[in-house]
GROMACS .gro file of C-alpha atoms in nm:
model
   59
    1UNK     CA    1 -16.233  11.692  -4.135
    2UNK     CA    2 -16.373  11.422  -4.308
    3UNK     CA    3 -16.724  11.337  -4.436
    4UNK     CA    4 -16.910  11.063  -4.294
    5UNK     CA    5 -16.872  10.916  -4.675
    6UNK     CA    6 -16.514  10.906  -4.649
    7UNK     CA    7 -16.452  10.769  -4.297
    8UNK     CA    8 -16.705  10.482  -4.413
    9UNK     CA    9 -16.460  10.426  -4.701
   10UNK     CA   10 -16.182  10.389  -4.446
   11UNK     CA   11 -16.412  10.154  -4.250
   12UNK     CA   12 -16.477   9.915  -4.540
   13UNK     CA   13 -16.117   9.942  -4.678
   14UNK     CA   14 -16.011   9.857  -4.393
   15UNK     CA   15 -16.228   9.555  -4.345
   16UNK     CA   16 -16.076   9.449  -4.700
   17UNK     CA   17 -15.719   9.479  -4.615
   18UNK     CA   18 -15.813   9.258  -4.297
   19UNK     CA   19 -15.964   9.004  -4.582
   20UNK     CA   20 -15.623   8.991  -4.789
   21UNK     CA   21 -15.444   8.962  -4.457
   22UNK     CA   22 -15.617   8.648  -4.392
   23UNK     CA   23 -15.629   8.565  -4.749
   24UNK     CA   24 -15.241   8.535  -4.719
   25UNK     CA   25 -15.254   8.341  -4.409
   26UNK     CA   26 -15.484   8.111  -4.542
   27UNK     CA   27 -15.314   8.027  -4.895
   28UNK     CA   28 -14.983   8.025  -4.662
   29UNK     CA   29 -15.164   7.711  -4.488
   30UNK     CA   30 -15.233   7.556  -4.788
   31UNK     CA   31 -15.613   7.578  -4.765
   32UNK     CA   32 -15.717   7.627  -5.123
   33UNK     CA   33 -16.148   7.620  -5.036
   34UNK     CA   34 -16.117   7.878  -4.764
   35UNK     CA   35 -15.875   8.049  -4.990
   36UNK     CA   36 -16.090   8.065  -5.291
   37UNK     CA   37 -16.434   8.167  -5.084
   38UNK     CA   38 -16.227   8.438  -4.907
   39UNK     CA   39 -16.105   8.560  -5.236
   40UNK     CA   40 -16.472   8.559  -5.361
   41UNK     CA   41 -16.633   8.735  -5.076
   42UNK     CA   42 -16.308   9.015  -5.128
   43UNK     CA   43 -16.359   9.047  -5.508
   44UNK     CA   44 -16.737   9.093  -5.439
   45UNK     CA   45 -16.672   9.355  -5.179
   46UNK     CA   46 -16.473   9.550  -5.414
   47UNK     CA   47 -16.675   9.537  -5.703
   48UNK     CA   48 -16.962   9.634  -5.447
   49UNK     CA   49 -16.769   9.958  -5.372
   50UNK     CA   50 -16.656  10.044  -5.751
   51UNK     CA   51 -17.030  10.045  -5.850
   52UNK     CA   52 -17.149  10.264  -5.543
   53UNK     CA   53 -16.862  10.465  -5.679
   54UNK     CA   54 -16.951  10.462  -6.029
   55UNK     CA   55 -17.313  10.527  -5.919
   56UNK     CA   56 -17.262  10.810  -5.727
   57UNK     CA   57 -17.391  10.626  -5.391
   58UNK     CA   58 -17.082  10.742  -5.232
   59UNK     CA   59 -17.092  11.128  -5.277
   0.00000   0.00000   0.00000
């Protein structure tokens, strides 16, 4: 079973994947602002988990 850590991992990886998805969509429709704020919110959401990571938050 997993921890309540873990299946909010899943949650928020999932929410990222669904970010990229529309990412691709987006640069696909040749819309280079939304593109470039959706990559920005995605970056910061990843670096957001890789220091709760780092930091132990996580565990």
């Amino acid at each position: 079973m997993m921890s309540v850590h873990q299946l909010a991992l899943l949650d928020r990886l999932s929410m990222i994947e669904h970010l990229l998805e529309q990412l691709a969509e987006l640069y696909s429709n040749h819309d280079p602002v939304k593109v470039v704020s959706l990559a920005g919110k995605t970056i910061q959401d990843a670096e957001m988990w890789g220091f709760l990571h780092l930091t132990g938050s996580l565990h």
